mmCIF file of C-alpha atoms in Angstrom:
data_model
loop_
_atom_site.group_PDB
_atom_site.id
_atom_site.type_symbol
_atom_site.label_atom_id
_atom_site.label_comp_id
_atom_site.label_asym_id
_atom_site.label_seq_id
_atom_site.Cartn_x
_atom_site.Cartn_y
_atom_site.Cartn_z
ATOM 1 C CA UNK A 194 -38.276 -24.393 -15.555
ATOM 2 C CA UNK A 195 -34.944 -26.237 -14.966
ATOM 3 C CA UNK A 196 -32.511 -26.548 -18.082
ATOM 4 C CA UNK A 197 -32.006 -30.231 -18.812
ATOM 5 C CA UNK A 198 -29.507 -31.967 -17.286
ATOM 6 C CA UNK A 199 -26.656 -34.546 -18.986
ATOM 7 C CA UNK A 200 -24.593 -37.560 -17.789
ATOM 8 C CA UNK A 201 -21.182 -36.867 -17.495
ATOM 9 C CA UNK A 202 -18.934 -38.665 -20.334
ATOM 10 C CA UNK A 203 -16.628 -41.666 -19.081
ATOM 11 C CA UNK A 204 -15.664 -42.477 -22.953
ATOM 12 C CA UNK A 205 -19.013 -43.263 -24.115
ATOM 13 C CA UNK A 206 -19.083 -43.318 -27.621
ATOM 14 C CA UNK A 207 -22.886 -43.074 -28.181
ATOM 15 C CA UNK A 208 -23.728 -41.958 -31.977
ATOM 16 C CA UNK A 209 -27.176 -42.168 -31.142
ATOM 17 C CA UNK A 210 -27.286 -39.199 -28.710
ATOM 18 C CA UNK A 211 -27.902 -35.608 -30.026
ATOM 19 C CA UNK A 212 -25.637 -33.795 -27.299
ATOM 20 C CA UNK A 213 -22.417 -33.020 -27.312
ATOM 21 C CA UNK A 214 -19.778 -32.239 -24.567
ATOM 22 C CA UNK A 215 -17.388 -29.915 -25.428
ATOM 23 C CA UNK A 216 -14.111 -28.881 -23.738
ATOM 24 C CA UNK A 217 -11.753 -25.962 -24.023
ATOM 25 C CA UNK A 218 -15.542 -23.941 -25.208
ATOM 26 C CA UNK A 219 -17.005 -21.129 -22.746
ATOM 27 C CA UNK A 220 -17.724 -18.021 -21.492
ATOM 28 C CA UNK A 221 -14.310 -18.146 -19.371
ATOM 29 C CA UNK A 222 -12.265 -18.342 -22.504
ATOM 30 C CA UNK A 223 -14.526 -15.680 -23.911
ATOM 31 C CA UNK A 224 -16.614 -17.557 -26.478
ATOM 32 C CA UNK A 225 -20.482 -16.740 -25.586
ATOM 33 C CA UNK A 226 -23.019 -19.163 -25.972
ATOM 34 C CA UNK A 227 -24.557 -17.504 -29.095
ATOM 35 C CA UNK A 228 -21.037 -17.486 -30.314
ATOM 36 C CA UNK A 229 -20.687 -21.264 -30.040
ATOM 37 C CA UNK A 230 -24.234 -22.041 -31.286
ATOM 38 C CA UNK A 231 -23.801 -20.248 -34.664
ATOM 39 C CA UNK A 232 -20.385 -22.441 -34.922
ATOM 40 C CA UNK A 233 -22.054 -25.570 -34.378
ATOM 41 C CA UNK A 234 -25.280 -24.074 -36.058
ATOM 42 C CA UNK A 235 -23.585 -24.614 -39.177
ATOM 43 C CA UNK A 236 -23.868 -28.525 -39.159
ATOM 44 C CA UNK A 237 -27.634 -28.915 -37.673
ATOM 45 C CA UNK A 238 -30.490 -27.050 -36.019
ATOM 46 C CA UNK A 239 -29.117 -26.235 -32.351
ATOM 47 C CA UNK A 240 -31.798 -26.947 -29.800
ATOM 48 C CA UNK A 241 -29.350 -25.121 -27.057
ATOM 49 C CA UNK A 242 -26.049 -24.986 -25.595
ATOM 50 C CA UNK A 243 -26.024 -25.362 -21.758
ATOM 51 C CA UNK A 244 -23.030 -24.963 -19.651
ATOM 52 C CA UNK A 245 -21.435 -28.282 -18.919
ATOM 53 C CA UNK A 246 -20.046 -27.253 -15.296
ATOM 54 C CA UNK A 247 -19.336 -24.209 -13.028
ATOM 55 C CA UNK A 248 -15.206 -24.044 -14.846
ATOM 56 C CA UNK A 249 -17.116 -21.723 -17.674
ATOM 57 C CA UNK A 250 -14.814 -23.785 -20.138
ATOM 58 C CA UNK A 251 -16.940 -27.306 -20.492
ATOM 59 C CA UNK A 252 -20.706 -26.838 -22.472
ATOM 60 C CA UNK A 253 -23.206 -28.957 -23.468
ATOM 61 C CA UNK A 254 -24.142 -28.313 -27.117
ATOM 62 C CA UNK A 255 -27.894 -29.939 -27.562
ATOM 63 C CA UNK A 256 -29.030 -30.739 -31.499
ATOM 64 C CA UNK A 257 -32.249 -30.890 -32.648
ATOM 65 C CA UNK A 258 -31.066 -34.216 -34.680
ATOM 66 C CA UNK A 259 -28.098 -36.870 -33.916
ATOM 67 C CA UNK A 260 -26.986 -37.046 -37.432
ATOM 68 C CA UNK A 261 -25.980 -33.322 -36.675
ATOM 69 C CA UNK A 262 -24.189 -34.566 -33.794
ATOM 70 C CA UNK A 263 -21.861 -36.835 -35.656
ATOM 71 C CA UNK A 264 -21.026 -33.941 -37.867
ATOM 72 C CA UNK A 265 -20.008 -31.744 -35.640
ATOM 73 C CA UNK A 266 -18.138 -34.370 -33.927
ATOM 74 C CA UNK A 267 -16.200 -35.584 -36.837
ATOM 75 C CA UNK A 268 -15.742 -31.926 -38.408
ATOM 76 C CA UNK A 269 -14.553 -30.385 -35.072
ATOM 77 C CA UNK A 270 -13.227 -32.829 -32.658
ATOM 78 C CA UNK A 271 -9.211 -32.185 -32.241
ATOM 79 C CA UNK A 272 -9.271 -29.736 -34.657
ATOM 80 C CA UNK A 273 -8.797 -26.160 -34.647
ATOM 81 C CA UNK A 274 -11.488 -23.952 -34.870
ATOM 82 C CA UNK A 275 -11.369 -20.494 -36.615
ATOM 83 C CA UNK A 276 -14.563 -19.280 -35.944
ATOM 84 C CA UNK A 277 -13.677 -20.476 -32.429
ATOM 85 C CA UNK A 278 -10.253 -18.249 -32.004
ATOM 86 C CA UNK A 279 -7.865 -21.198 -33.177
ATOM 87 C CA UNK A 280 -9.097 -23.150 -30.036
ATOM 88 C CA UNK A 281 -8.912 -27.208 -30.277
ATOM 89 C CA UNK A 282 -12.177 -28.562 -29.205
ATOM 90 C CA UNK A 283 -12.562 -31.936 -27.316
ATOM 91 C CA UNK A 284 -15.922 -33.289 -27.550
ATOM 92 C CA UNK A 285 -17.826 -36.691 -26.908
ATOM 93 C CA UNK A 286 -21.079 -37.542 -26.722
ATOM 94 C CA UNK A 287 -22.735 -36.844 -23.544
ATOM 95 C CA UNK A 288 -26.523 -38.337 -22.312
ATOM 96 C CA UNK A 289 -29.023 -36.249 -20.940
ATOM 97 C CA UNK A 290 -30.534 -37.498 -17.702
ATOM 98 C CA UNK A 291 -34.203 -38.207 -17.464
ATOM 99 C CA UNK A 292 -33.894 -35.668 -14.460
ATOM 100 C CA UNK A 293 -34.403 -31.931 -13.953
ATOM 101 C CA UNK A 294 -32.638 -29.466 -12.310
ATOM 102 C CA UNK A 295 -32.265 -25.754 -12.269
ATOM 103 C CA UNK A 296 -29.226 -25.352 -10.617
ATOM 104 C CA UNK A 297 -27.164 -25.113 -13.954
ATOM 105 C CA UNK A 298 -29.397 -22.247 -14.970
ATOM 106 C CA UNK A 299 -27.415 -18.407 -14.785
ATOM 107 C CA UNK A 300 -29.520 -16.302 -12.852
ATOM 108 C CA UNK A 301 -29.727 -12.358 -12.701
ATOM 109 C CA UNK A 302 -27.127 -10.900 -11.170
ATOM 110 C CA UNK A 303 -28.191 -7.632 -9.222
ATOM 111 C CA UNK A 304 -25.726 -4.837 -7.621
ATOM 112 C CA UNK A 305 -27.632 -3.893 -4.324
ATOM 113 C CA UNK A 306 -29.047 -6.608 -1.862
ATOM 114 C CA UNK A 307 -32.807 -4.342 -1.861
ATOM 115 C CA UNK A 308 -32.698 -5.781 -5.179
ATOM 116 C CA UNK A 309 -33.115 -9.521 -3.769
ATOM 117 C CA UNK A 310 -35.699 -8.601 -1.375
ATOM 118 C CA UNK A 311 -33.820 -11.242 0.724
ATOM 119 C CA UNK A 312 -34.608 -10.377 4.746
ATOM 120 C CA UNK A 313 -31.588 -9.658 6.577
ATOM 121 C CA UNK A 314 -28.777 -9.491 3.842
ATOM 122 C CA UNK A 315 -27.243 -6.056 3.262
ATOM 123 C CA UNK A 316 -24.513 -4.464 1.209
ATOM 124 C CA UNK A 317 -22.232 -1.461 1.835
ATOM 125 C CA UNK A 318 -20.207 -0.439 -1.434
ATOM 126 C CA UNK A 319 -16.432 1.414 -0.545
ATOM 127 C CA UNK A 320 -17.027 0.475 2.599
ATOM 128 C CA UNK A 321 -13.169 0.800 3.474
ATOM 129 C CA UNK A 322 -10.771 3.040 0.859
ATOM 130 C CA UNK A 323 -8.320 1.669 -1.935
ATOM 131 C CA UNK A 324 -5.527 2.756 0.597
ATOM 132 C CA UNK A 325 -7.132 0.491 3.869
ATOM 133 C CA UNK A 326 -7.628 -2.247 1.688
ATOM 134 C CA UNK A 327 -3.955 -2.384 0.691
ATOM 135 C CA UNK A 328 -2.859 -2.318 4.192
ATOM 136 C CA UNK A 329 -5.220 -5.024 5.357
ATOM 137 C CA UNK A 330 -3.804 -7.063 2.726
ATOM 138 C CA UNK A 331 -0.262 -6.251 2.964
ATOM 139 C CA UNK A 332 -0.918 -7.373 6.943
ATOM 140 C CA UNK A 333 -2.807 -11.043 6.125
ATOM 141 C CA UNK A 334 0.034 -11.229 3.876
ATOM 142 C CA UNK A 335 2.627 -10.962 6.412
ATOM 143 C CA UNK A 336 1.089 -14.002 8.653
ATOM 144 C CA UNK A 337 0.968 -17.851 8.049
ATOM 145 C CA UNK A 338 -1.708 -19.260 5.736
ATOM 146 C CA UNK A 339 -3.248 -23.087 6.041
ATOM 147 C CA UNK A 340 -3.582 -24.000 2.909
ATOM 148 C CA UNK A 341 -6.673 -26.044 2.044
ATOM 149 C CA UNK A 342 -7.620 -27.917 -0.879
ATOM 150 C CA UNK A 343 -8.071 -24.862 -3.414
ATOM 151 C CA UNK A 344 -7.088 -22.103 -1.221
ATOM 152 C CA UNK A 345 -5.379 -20.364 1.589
ATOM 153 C CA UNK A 346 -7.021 -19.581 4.889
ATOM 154 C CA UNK A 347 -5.634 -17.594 8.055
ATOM 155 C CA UNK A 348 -7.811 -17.709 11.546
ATOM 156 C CA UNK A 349 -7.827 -15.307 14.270
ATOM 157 C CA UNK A 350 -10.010 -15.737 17.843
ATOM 158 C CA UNK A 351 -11.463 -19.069 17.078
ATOM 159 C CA UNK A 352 -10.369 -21.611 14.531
ATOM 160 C CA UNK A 353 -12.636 -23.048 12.455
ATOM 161 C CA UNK A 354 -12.512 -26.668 12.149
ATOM 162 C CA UNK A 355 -13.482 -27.944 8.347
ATOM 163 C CA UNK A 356 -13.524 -31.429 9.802
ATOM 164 C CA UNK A 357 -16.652 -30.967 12.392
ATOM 165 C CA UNK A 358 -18.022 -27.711 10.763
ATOM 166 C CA UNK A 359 -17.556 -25.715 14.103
ATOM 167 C CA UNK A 360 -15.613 -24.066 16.592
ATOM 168 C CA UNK A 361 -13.732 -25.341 19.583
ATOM 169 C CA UNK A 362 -14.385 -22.604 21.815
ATOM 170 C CA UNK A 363 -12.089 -24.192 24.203
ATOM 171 C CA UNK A 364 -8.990 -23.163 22.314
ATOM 172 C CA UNK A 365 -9.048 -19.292 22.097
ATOM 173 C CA UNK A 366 -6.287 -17.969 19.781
ATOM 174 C CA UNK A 367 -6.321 -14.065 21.090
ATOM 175 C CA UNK A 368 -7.844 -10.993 20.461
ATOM 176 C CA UNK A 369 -8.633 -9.925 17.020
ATOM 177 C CA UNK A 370 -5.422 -8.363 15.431
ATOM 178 C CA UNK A 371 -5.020 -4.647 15.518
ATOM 179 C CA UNK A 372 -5.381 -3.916 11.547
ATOM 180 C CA UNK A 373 -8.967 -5.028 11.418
ATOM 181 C CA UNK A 374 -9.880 -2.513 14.412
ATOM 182 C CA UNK A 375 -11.174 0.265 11.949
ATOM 183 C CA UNK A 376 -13.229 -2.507 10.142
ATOM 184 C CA UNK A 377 -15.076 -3.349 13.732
ATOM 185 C CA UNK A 378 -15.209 0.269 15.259
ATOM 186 C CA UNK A 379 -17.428 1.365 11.258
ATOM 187 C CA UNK A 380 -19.074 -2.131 11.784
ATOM 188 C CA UNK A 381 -19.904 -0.781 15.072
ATOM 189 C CA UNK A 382 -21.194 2.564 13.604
ATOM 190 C CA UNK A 383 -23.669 0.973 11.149
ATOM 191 C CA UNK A 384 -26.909 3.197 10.863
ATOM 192 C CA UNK A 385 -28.850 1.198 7.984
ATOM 193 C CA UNK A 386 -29.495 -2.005 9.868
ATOM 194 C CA UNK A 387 -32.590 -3.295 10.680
ATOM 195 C CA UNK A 388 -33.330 -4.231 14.228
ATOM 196 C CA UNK A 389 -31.042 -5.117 16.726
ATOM 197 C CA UNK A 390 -27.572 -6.676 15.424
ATOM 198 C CA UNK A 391 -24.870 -7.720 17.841
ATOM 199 C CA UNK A 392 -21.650 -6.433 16.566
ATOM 200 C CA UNK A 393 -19.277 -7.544 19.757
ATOM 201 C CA UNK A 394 -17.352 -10.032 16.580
ATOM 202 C CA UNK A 395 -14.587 -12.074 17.919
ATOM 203 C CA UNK A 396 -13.720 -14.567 15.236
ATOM 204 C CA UNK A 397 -12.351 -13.719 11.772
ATOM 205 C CA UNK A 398 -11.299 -16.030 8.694
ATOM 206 C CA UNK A 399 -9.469 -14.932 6.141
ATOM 207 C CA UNK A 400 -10.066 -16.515 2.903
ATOM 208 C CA UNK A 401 -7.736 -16.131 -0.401
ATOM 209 C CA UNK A 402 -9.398 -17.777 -3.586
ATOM 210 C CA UNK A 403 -7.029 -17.974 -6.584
ATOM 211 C CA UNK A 404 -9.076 -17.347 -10.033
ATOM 212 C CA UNK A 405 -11.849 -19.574 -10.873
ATOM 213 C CA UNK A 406 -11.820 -20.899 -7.532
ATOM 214 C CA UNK A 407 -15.434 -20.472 -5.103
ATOM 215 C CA UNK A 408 -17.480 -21.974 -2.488
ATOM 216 C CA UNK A 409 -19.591 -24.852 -2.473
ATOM 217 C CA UNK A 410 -23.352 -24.086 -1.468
ATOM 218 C CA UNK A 411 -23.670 -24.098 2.326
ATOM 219 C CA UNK A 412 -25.410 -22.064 5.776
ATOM 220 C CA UNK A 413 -22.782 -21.163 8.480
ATOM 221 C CA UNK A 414 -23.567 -24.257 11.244
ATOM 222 C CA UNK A 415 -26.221 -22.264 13.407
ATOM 223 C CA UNK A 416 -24.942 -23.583 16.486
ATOM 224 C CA UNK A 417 -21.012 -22.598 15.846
ATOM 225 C CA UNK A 418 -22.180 -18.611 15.431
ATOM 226 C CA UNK A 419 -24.747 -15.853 16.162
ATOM 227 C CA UNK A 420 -26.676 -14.547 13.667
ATOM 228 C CA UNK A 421 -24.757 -11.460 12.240
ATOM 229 C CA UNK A 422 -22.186 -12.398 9.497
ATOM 230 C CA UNK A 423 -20.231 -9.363 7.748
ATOM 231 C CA UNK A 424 -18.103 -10.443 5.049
ATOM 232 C CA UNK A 425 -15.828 -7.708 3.282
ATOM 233 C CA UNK A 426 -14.286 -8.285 -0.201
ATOM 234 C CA UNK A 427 -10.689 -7.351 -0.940
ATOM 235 C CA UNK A 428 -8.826 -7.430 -4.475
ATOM 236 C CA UNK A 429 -10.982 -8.858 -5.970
ATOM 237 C CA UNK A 430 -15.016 -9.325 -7.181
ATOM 238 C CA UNK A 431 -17.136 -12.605 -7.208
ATOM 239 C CA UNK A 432 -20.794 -13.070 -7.673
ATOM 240 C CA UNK A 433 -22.152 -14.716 -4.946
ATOM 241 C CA UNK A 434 -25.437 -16.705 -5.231
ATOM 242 C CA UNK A 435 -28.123 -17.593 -2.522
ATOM 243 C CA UNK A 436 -30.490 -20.532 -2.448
ATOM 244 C CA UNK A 437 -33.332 -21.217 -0.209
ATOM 245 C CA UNK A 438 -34.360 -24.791 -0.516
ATOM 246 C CA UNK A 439 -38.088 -25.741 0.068
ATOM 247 C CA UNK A 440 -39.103 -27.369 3.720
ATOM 248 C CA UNK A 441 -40.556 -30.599 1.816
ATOM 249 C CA UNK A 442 -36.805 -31.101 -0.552
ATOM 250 C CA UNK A 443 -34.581 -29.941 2.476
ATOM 251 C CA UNK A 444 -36.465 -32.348 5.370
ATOM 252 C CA UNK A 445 -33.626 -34.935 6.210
ATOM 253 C CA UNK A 446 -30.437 -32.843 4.892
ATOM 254 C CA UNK A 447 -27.622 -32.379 6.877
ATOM 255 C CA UNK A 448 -26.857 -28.573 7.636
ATOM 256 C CA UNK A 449 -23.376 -27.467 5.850
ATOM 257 C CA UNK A 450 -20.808 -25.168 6.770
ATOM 258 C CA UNK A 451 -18.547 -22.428 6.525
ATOM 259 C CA UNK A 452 -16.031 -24.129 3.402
ATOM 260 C CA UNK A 453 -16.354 -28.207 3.528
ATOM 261 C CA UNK A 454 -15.526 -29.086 -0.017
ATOM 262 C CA UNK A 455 -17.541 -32.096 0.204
ATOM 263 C CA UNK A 456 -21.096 -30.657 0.277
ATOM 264 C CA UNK A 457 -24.700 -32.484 0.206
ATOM 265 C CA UNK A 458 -25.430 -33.284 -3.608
ATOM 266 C CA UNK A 459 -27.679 -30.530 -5.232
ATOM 267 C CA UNK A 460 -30.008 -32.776 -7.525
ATOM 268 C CA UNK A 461 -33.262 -32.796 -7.246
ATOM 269 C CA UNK A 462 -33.761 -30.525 -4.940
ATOM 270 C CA UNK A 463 -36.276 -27.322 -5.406
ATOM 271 C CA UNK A 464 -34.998 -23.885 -4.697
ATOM 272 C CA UNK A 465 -35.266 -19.964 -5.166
ATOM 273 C CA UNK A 466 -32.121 -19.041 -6.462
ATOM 274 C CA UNK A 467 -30.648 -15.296 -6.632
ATOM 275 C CA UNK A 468 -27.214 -13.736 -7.124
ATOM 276 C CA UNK A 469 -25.363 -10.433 -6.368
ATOM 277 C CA UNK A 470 -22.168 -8.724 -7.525
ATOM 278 C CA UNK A 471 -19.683 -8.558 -4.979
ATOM 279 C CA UNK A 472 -16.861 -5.264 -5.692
ATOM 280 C CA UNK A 473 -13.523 -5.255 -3.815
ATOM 281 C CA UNK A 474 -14.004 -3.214 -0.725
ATOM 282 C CA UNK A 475 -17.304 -4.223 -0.352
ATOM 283 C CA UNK A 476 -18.871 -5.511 2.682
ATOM 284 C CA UNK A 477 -22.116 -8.236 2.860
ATOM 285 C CA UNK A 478 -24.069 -8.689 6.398
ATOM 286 C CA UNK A 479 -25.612 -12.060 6.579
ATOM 287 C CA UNK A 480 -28.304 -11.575 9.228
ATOM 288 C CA UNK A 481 -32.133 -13.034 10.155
ATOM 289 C CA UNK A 482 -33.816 -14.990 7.293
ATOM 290 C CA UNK A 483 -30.531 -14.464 4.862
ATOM 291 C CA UNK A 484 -28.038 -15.925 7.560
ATOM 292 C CA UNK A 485 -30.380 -18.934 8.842
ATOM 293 C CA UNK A 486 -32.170 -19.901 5.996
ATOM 294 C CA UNK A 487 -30.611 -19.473 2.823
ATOM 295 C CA UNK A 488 -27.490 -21.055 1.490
ATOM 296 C CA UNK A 489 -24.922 -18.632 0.321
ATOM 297 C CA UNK A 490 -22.351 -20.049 -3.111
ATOM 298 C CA UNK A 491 -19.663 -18.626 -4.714
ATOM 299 C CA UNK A 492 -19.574 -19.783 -8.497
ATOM 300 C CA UNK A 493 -16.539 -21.662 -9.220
ATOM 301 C CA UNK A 494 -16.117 -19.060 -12.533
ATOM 302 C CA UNK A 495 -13.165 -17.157 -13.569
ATOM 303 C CA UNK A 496 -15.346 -14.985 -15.527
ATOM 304 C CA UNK A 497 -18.435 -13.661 -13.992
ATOM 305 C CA UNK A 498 -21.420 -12.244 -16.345
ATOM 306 C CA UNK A 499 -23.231 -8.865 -14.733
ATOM 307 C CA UNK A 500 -26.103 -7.542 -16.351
ATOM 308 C CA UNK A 501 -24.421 -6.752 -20.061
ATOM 309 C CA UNK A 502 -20.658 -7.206 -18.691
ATOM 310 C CA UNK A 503 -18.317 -9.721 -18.437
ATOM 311 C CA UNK A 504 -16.194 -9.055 -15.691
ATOM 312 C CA UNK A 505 -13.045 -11.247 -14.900
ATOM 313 C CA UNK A 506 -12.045 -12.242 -11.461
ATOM 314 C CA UNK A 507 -8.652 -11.020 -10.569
ATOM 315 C CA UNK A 508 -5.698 -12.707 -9.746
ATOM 316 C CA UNK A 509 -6.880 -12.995 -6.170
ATOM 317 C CA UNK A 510 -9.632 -12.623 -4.024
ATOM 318 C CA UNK A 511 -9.480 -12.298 -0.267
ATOM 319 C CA UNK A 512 -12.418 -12.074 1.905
ATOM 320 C CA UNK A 513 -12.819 -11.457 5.698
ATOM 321 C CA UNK A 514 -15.403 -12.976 7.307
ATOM 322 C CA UNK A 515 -16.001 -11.683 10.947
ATOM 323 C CA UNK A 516 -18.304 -13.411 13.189
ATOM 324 C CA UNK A 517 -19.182 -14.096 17.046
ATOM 325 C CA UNK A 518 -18.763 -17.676 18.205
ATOM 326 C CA UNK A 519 -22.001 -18.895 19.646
ATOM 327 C CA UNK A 520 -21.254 -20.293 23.148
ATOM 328 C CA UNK A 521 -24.904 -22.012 23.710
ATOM 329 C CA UNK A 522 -27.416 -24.121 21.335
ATOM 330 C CA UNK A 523 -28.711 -22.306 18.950
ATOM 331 C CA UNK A 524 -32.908 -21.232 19.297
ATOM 332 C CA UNK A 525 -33.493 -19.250 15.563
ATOM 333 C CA UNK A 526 -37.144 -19.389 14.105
ATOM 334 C CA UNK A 527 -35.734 -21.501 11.412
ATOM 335 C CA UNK A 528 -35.283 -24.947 13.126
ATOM 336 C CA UNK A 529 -35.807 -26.858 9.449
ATOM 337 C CA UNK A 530 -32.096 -25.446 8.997
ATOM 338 C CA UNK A 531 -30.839 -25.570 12.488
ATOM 339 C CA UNK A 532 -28.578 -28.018 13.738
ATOM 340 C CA UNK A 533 -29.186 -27.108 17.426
ATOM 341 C CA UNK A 534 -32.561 -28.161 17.036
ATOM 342 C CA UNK A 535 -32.662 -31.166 15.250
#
């Protein structure tokens, strides 16, 4: 079942309400949950305390009783908080919403894609060395970024166009640079792959994500590529999540792409969620089922929980995501998602 969901606070001032939103409080400024309800514990039953947002520094602190609330409220707001680490808290009273959702639920995080049983999706650990993945950067670093809303992007054989989700194939930037040839020639060389996966790749974005910085939920437009999809973390990890949206909640949705920021709303719609760890010099293949028909998200956390672990992003993350530009409609056995065939 969903965790409960709660209004966003525009300066309500609602004593009657039981919940509390509470800023400058989370797992990314390393105060757990169980940390924060035995703080708050103190002035009330605590039904639960639910995280806010995806920033990892916002929570929802749920009371069994309002009179608790106002407590807590008057006790805490402004102040600083020893139990907390010195931190000033900035709370209001937040609503919850008559509606359900499960998207603000954490999900297990596993370390091998067998683990997902998701068909299609793949992961090779140390798939390049410490020593290639230096050089790759040091050569993406030597070349012109676009800078987008939250983060930098270079593009090599096709641009990608954020505006219409796709590809002009009509303006071809070049071969694909010399320093990811040893990436393509292993890609080439895979031997654990199910089926038959075109590897001839001849478009690559490069993506640099500052800390606490992801990807809003989306499926690479089906008619701008083919269906294999590598993607190979550098610098840093991330946690990636995939969602796979039922055929009666997703009838009538546009199908997203590559890194809009402005992405279809999430609410009330009913999906399988699961999530995998993503080291630096790994690489992910995004083919069949996983590549059609499930959206893939990157958590907007600076702090990412793994089984018993906190691990923290680090001070960059750069991905390269190699693909082949589709030059016809698309005709995949998922037409539900498929804007070729809609």
């Amino acid at each position: 079942m969903g965790l409960p969901r709660f209004t966003c606070p525009k300066g309500r001032d609602d004593e009657s309400s039981p919940h509390l939103y509470v800023a400058n409080c989370g797992p990314a400024v390393g105060l757990s949950y169980e940390i924060i309800a035995s703080v708050f514990g103190t002035y009330g039953e605590v039904k639960g305390v639910y995280s806010a947002d995806e920033s990892g520094t916002r929570v929802i602190v749920s009371f069994q009783e309002k009179g608790s609330a106002q407590c807590a409220l008057k006790e805490l707001n402004g102040k600083p908080c020893s139990s907390l680490g010195g931190r000033s808290l900035h709370i209001q009273y937040s609503v919850q919403s008559l509606n359900k959702i499960n998207s603000t639920e954490s999900v297990p995080v596993a370390t091998s894609a067998s683990d997902l049983n998701i068909p299609g999706l793949f992961l090779i650990q140390d798939f390049i060395t410490a020593k290639e993945e230096e050089e790759l950067l040091s050569a993406v670093d030597c070349g012109p970024w676009k800078h987008l809303a939250k983060r930098r992007v270079q593009h090599y054989g096709y641009e990608f166009c954020y505006g219409i989700r796709n590809v002009n194939t009509n303006q071809y930037l070049g071969e694909l640079p010399d320093f990811v040839s040893q990436i393509l020639e292993r890609v080439r060389s895979f031997q654990t792959l199910d089926g038959a996966i075109d590897v001839s790749l001849d478009q690559l974005t490069v993506n640099e994500y500052p800390p606490g910085v992801g990807l809003s939920p989306h499926i690479d437009t089906h008619s701008a590529f083919e269906g294999s999809i590598f993607s190979l973390s550098l610098a840093g990890p991330c946690i990636m999540e995939f969602r796979k949206y039922t055929t009666s909640t997703w009838q009538g949705k546009p199908t997203t792409s590559g890194d809009n920021e402005d992405q279809i709303s999430q609410e009330n719609l009913d999906f399988v969620r699961k999530s995998i760890y993503l080291p630096p010099r790994s690489i992910l293949l995004l083919s069949g089922e996983s590549r059609y028909a499930w959206h893939h998200y990157i958590p907007h956390h600076k702090v990412d929980k793994v089984k018993d672990s906190l691990i923290r992003r680090g001070s960059r993350r750069v991905s390269f995501t190699l693909r082949k530009v589709r030059k016809g409609p698309c005709r995949c056995e998922f037409p539900q998602y498929c804007d070729s065939q809609k």
